């Protein structure tokens, strides 16, 4: 029973069909009709003009966005548990040619203006120090928690006050929007987000993420950086076709709702063992080593998050029988 990662979920049939439909000669790189349709598709989704480009991974989406925001001697302020800090092998520094990450705290992996302000106050001034010029938050974040529209707006106001560019890592952005029940813009751009890494791979895509820019001045430099980073794929129409298929009929949102609902069933069974609120498709449960061993003996696959916590991740295709089996096993511990 697979609950290790939504990255392991299969590709949605509609995505396979869209890729097959794109299997005809078209101009290479991003000169095809599918790639050309992305700007309008995302502008309609967010209700405002924006530019969209495909890349093959969330790490590339995050780091290309940051590379448009900071210079090599500058820094990005993010949570200490942020994916760009914990899970990207120093890629932000690689893509930005040396920019640092400055780490702030906050409960349940969420920064607040207060925790961000306190960390920023400890950064020195002058050429001996690294100036912070960008802010990055994750939606939904590494603890499976979601920033409300008001919280995003508060972070955006803080960014404007301090003169920081504002990036959102949205590898599970669909799950956040599904939880909030709001528009995609309310969960991001309305709060001042200037660049959004919009995840599709965890939610039914095969190998395509969207990098969305609401700030026009970042677009041109990112087109060059994408090429230099090796992410301008020659058959880009297949990446664009995946994304357009997920947008069609709000498939991206339907998939996320199914994953969130499955996580809710598991959370209800975990009860008082929950380590974080369950607001997307990740469930963190306090379990002893013996309890984790018993679950694995029952055929349930998951990650040990740390010595006392297990992480269970649901996906668009999580089977009800397997979800119920995990819930029953948790209740029986």
Coordinates of C-alpha atoms in Angstrom, one line a residue:
X1 CA 0.0 0.0 0.0
X2 CA 1.9 3.0 -1.3
X3 CA 1.9 6.1 0.9
X4 CA 5.5 7.2 0.5
X5 CA 5.2 10.0 -2.0
X6 CA 2.8 11.4 -4.5
X7 CA 5.8 11.5 -6.8
X8 CA 5.3 7.8 -7.2
X9 CA 1.8 8.0 -8.4
X10 CA 1.0 7.1 -12.0
X11 CA 0.5 9.5 -14.8
X12 CA -3.2 10.5 -15.3
X13 CA -4.7 8.9 -18.4
X14 CA -5.7 12.4 -19.7
X15 CA -2.1 13.4 -19.6
X16 CA -1.0 10.3 -21.6
X17 CA -3.7 11.1 -24.2
X18 CA -2.6 14.7 -24.5
X19 CA 1.0 13.7 -25.1
X20 CA -0.1 11.2 -27.7
X21 CA -2.2 14.0 -29.4
X22 CA 0.9 16.2 -29.4
X23 CA 2.9 13.5 -31.2
X24 CA 3.1 15.3 -34.6
X25 CA 5.7 17.6 -36.1
X26 CA 5.8 21.0 -34.6
X27 CA 8.4 23.7 -34.2
X28 CA 11.0 22.7 -31.6
X29 CA 11.8 24.0 -28.1
X30 CA 9.0 26.4 -27.1
X31 CA 7.9 27.4 -30.6
X32 CA 5.1 25.0 -30.8
X33 CA 1.3 25.8 -30.5
X34 CA 1.0 24.0 -27.1
X35 CA 3.7 26.1 -25.5
X36 CA 2.3 29.3 -27.1
X37 CA -1.1 28.6 -25.4
X38 CA 0.3 28.6 -21.9
X39 CA 0.3 32.3 -21.3
X40 CA -3.3 32.7 -22.1
X41 CA -4.3 29.5 -20.2
X42 CA -2.7 30.7 -17.0
X43 CA -3.8 34.3 -17.4
X44 CA -7.4 33.0 -17.6
X45 CA -6.9 30.8 -14.6
X46 CA -5.4 33.6 -12.4
X47 CA -7.6 36.3 -13.9
X48 CA -4.6 38.6 -14.7
X49 CA -1.9 38.7 -17.3
X50 CA 1.0 36.4 -16.6
X51 CA 3.7 34.5 -18.4
X52 CA 4.1 30.8 -18.1
X53 CA 6.9 28.5 -19.1
X54 CA 7.5 24.8 -18.6
X55 CA 10.4 23.1 -17.0
X56 CA 11.0 19.4 -16.1
X57 CA 11.2 19.6 -12.3
X58 CA 10.1 21.5 -9.3
X59 CA 13.7 22.2 -8.3
X60 CA 14.3 23.9 -11.7
X61 CA 11.1 25.9 -11.4
X62 CA 12.1 27.1 -7.9
X63 CA 15.7 27.9 -8.7
X64 CA 15.0 29.6 -12.0
X65 CA 12.5 31.9 -10.3
X66 CA 15.0 32.7 -7.5
X67 CA 17.8 33.3 -10.1
X68 CA 15.6 36.1 -11.6
X69 CA 15.2 37.7 -8.1
X70 CA 18.7 37.7 -6.6
X71 CA 22.3 38.4 -7.6
X72 CA 25.1 36.1 -6.5
X73 CA 26.0 38.1 -3.5
X74 CA 22.4 38.4 -2.2
X75 CA 20.2 36.0 -0.2
X76 CA 16.7 34.5 -0.1
X77 CA 14.7 34.4 3.2
X78 CA 12.8 31.1 3.7
X79 CA 11.7 28.8 6.4
X80 CA 14.3 26.5 7.9
X81 CA 12.3 23.5 6.7
X82 CA 11.8 24.8 3.1
X83 CA 12.3 22.4 0.3
X84 CA 14.8 24.8 -1.3
X85 CA 16.9 24.4 1.9
X86 CA 16.4 20.8 2.9
X87 CA 15.9 18.9 -0.4
X88 CA 17.5 20.6 -3.4
X89 CA 21.2 19.7 -2.9
X90 CA 22.2 23.4 -2.9
X91 CA 20.5 24.0 -6.2
X92 CA 19.5 27.6 -5.3
X93 CA 23.1 28.5 -4.9
X94 CA 24.0 26.7 -8.1
X95 CA 21.4 28.4 -10.2
X96 CA 22.0 31.8 -8.7
X97 CA 25.8 31.5 -8.9
X98 CA 26.3 31.8 -5.2
X99 CA 23.2 33.4 -3.5
X100 CA 22.6 32.2 0.1
X101 CA 19.5 31.1 1.9
X102 CA 18.7 32.8 5.2
X103 CA 16.6 30.6 7.4
X104 CA 13.7 31.7 9.6
X105 CA 11.4 29.7 12.0
X106 CA 7.7 29.4 12.5
X107 CA 5.3 26.7 13.7
X108 CA 4.2 23.9 11.3
X109 CA 6.8 25.1 8.8
X110 CA 5.1 28.4 8.2
X111 CA 6.8 31.7 8.4
X112 CA 5.0 34.7 9.7
X113 CA 5.9 38.4 9.3
X114 CA 7.0 38.3 12.9
X115 CA 9.4 35.3 12.5
X116 CA 10.7 36.7 9.2
X117 CA 11.2 40.2 10.7
X118 CA 13.1 38.7 13.7
X119 CA 15.4 36.8 11.4
X120 CA 15.9 39.7 9.0
X121 CA 16.9 41.9 12.0
X122 CA 19.9 39.7 12.6
X123 CA 21.3 40.2 9.1
X124 CA 24.1 42.7 9.1
X125 CA 24.5 45.8 6.9
X126 CA 27.4 46.6 4.7
X127 CA 29.6 44.8 2.2
X128 CA 30.8 42.3 4.8
X129 CA 27.3 40.8 4.9
X130 CA 24.8 39.2 2.5
X131 CA 21.8 41.4 1.8
X132 CA 18.4 39.6 1.7
X133 CA 16.5 40.6 -1.4
X134 CA 13.9 37.9 -1.8
X135 CA 11.3 35.9 0.2
X136 CA 10.2 32.4 -0.5
X137 CA 7.3 30.5 1.0
X138 CA 5.8 27.0 0.2
X139 CA 2.1 26.4 -0.6
X140 CA 1.2 23.8 0.7
X141 CA 4.3 23.6 2.8
X142 CA 6.7 20.9 4.0
X143 CA 4.5 20.1 7.0
X144 CA 1.4 19.7 4.8
X145 CA 0.0 23.1 6.0
X146 CA -1.5 25.8 3.9
X147 CA -1.1 29.6 4.0
X148 CA -4.6 31.3 4.0
X149 CA -5.1 34.2 1.6
X150 CA -4.7 36.5 4.5
X151 CA -1.5 34.9 5.6
X152 CA -0.1 35.1 2.0
X153 CA -1.1 38.8 1.9
X154 CA 0.6 39.4 5.2
X155 CA 3.8 37.9 3.9
X156 CA 3.4 39.9 0.7
X157 CA 3.0 43.1 2.7
X158 CA 6.1 42.3 4.7
X159 CA 8.0 41.7 1.4
X160 CA 6.9 45.0 0.0
X161 CA 7.9 46.8 3.3
X162 CA 11.4 45.3 3.1
X163 CA 11.8 45.6 -0.6
X164 CA 12.0 41.9 -1.2
X165 CA 10.9 40.0 -4.3
X166 CA 8.3 37.3 -3.4
X167 CA 8.4 33.7 -4.6
X168 CA 6.1 30.8 -3.9
X169 CA 7.1 27.1 -4.1
X170 CA 3.8 25.5 -5.2
X171 CA 4.8 21.9 -5.8
X172 CA 1.5 21.1 -4.1
X173 CA -0.2 24.3 -5.0
X174 CA -3.2 22.4 -6.3
X175 CA -3.7 20.7 -2.9
X176 CA -3.6 24.1 -1.2
X177 CA -6.2 25.6 -3.5
X178 CA -8.4 22.5 -3.0
X179 CA -8.1 22.9 0.8
X180 CA -8.8 26.6 0.8
X181 CA -11.7 26.5 -1.7
X182 CA -10.6 29.8 -3.1
X183 CA -9.3 31.0 -6.5
X184 CA -5.7 30.2 -7.5
X185 CA -5.1 34.0 -7.4
X186 CA -6.3 34.3 -3.9
X187 CA -3.9 31.7 -2.8
X188 CA -0.9 33.4 -4.5
X189 CA -0.9 36.4 -6.7
X190 CA -3.5 38.4 -4.9
X191 CA -1.1 38.4 -1.9
X192 CA 1.7 39.8 -3.9
X193 CA 3.5 36.7 -5.1
X194 CA 5.6 37.6 -8.2
X195 CA 6.7 34.1 -9.3
X196 CA 5.0 30.8 -8.6
X197 CA 6.3 27.3 -9.2
X198 CA 3.1 25.5 -10.0
X199 CA 3.4 21.8 -9.5
X200 CA 1.8 19.2 -11.8
X201 CA 4.1 16.1 -11.5
X202 CA 2.9 15.2 -8.0
X203 CA -0.7 15.7 -9.1
X204 CA -1.0 13.4 -12.2
X205 CA 1.6 14.9 -14.6
X206 CA 4.5 12.9 -16.0
X207 CA 7.4 15.4 -16.2
X208 CA 6.3 19.0 -16.5
X209 CA 6.0 21.9 -14.0
X210 CA 4.9 25.4 -14.8
X211 CA 6.8 28.5 -13.8
X212 CA 4.4 31.4 -13.6
X213 CA 5.5 35.0 -13.5
X214 CA 3.2 37.8 -12.4
X215 CA 6.2 40.3 -12.5
X216 CA 7.1 41.0 -16.2
X217 CA 10.7 42.0 -15.5
X218 CA 11.6 38.5 -14.6
X219 CA 10.5 36.8 -17.8
X220 CA 13.2 37.6 -20.3
X221 CA 16.2 36.8 -18.0
X222 CA 14.5 33.4 -17.1
X223 CA 14.2 32.4 -20.8
X224 CA 18.0 32.8 -21.1
X225 CA 18.6 31.1 -17.7
X226 CA 16.3 28.2 -18.6
X227 CA 18.4 27.6 -21.8
X228 CA 21.7 27.9 -19.9
X229 CA 20.5 25.5 -17.2
X230 CA 19.7 22.8 -19.8
X231 CA 15.9 23.0 -19.3
X232 CA 14.9 24.3 -22.7
X233 CA 13.8 20.9 -24.1
X234 CA 13.8 20.4 -27.8
X235 CA 10.4 18.7 -27.8
X236 CA 8.8 21.1 -25.3
X237 CA 5.3 20.5 -26.8
X238 CA 5.1 17.3 -24.7
X239 CA 5.6 19.3 -21.5
X240 CA 3.1 22.0 -22.5
X241 CA 0.6 19.3 -23.6
X242 CA 0.7 17.8 -20.1
X243 CA 0.1 21.1 -18.4
X244 CA -2.8 22.0 -20.7
X245 CA -4.4 18.6 -20.2
X246 CA -4.3 19.2 -16.4
X247 CA -5.8 22.6 -16.7
X248 CA -8.6 21.4 -19.0
X249 CA -11.8 21.0 -17.0
X250 CA -9.9 21.7 -13.8
X251 CA -8.5 18.3 -13.7
X252 CA -5.6 19.6 -11.6
X253 CA -8.1 20.7 -8.9
X254 CA -10.2 17.5 -9.0
X255 CA -7.1 15.4 -8.6
X256 CA -6.0 17.4 -5.6
X257 CA -9.4 17.2 -4.0
X258 CA -9.2 13.4 -4.2
X259 CA -5.8 13.3 -2.7
X260 CA -6.8 15.7 0.1
X261 CA -9.9 13.7 0.9
X262 CA -7.9 10.5 1.2
X263 CA -5.5 12.3 3.6
X264 CA -8.5 13.4 5.6
X265 CA -9.6 9.8 6.2
X266 CA -6.1 8.9 7.4
X267 CA -6.0 12.0 9.7
X268 CA -9.3 11.1 11.3
X269 CA -7.9 7.7 12.2
X270 CA -4.7 9.2 13.6
X271 CA -6.5 11.5 15.9
X272 CA -4.3 12.7 18.7
X273 CA -1.2 11.4 17.1
X274 CA -1.2 14.1 14.5
X275 CA 2.0 16.2 14.5
X276 CA 0.7 18.9 12.2
X277 CA -2.7 20.0 11.0
X278 CA -3.7 18.1 7.9
X279 CA -4.5 20.7 5.3
X280 CA -3.4 19.0 2.1
X281 CA -2.3 15.5 1.2
X282 CA 0.4 14.8 3.8
X283 CA -0.2 13.3 7.2
X284 CA 2.4 13.4 9.9
X285 CA 1.8 10.9 12.7
X286 CA 3.7 10.3 15.9
X287 CA 4.6 6.6 16.0
X288 CA 7.1 4.5 17.9
X289 CA 9.6 2.3 16.2
X290 CA 7.6 -0.8 17.0
X291 CA 4.4 0.8 15.7
X292 CA 6.1 1.7 12.4
X293 CA 7.5 -1.8 12.1
X294 CA 4.0 -3.2 12.6
X295 CA 2.6 -1.0 9.8
X296 CA 5.3 -2.0 7.4
X297 CA 4.7 -5.7 8.3
X298 CA 1.1 -5.1 7.2
X299 CA 2.4 -3.9 3.8
X300 CA 2.1 -0.2 4.3
X301 CA 4.9 1.9 2.7
X302 CA 5.7 5.3 4.1
X303 CA 8.7 7.5 5.1
X304 CA 10.2 7.9 8.6
X305 CA 10.2 11.7 8.9
X306 CA 12.3 11.6 12.0
X307 CA 12.9 9.3 15.0
X308 CA 9.3 9.8 16.3
X309 CA 7.2 10.7 13.2
X310 CA 6.0 9.0 10.1
X311 CA 4.8 10.7 7.0
X312 CA 2.0 9.3 4.9
X313 CA 1.3 11.0 1.5
X314 CA -1.9 10.4 -0.6
X315 CA -2.2 11.0 -4.3
X316 CA -4.8 11.5 -7.0
X317 CA -5.1 7.7 -7.4
X318 CA -5.1 6.6 -3.8
X319 CA -7.4 3.6 -3.6
X320 CA -10.2 3.8 -1.1
X321 CA -9.5 0.2 0.1
X322 CA -5.9 1.0 0.8
X323 CA -6.8 4.2 2.5
X324 CA -9.3 2.4 4.7
X325 CA -6.8 -0.3 5.5
X326 CA -4.2 2.3 6.7
X327 CA -6.9 4.0 8.7
X328 CA -7.9 0.7 10.4
X329 CA -4.3 -0.1 11.1
X330 CA -3.7 3.3 12.7
X331 CA -6.8 2.9 14.9
X332 CA -5.6 -0.5 16.0
X333 CA -2.2 0.7 17.3

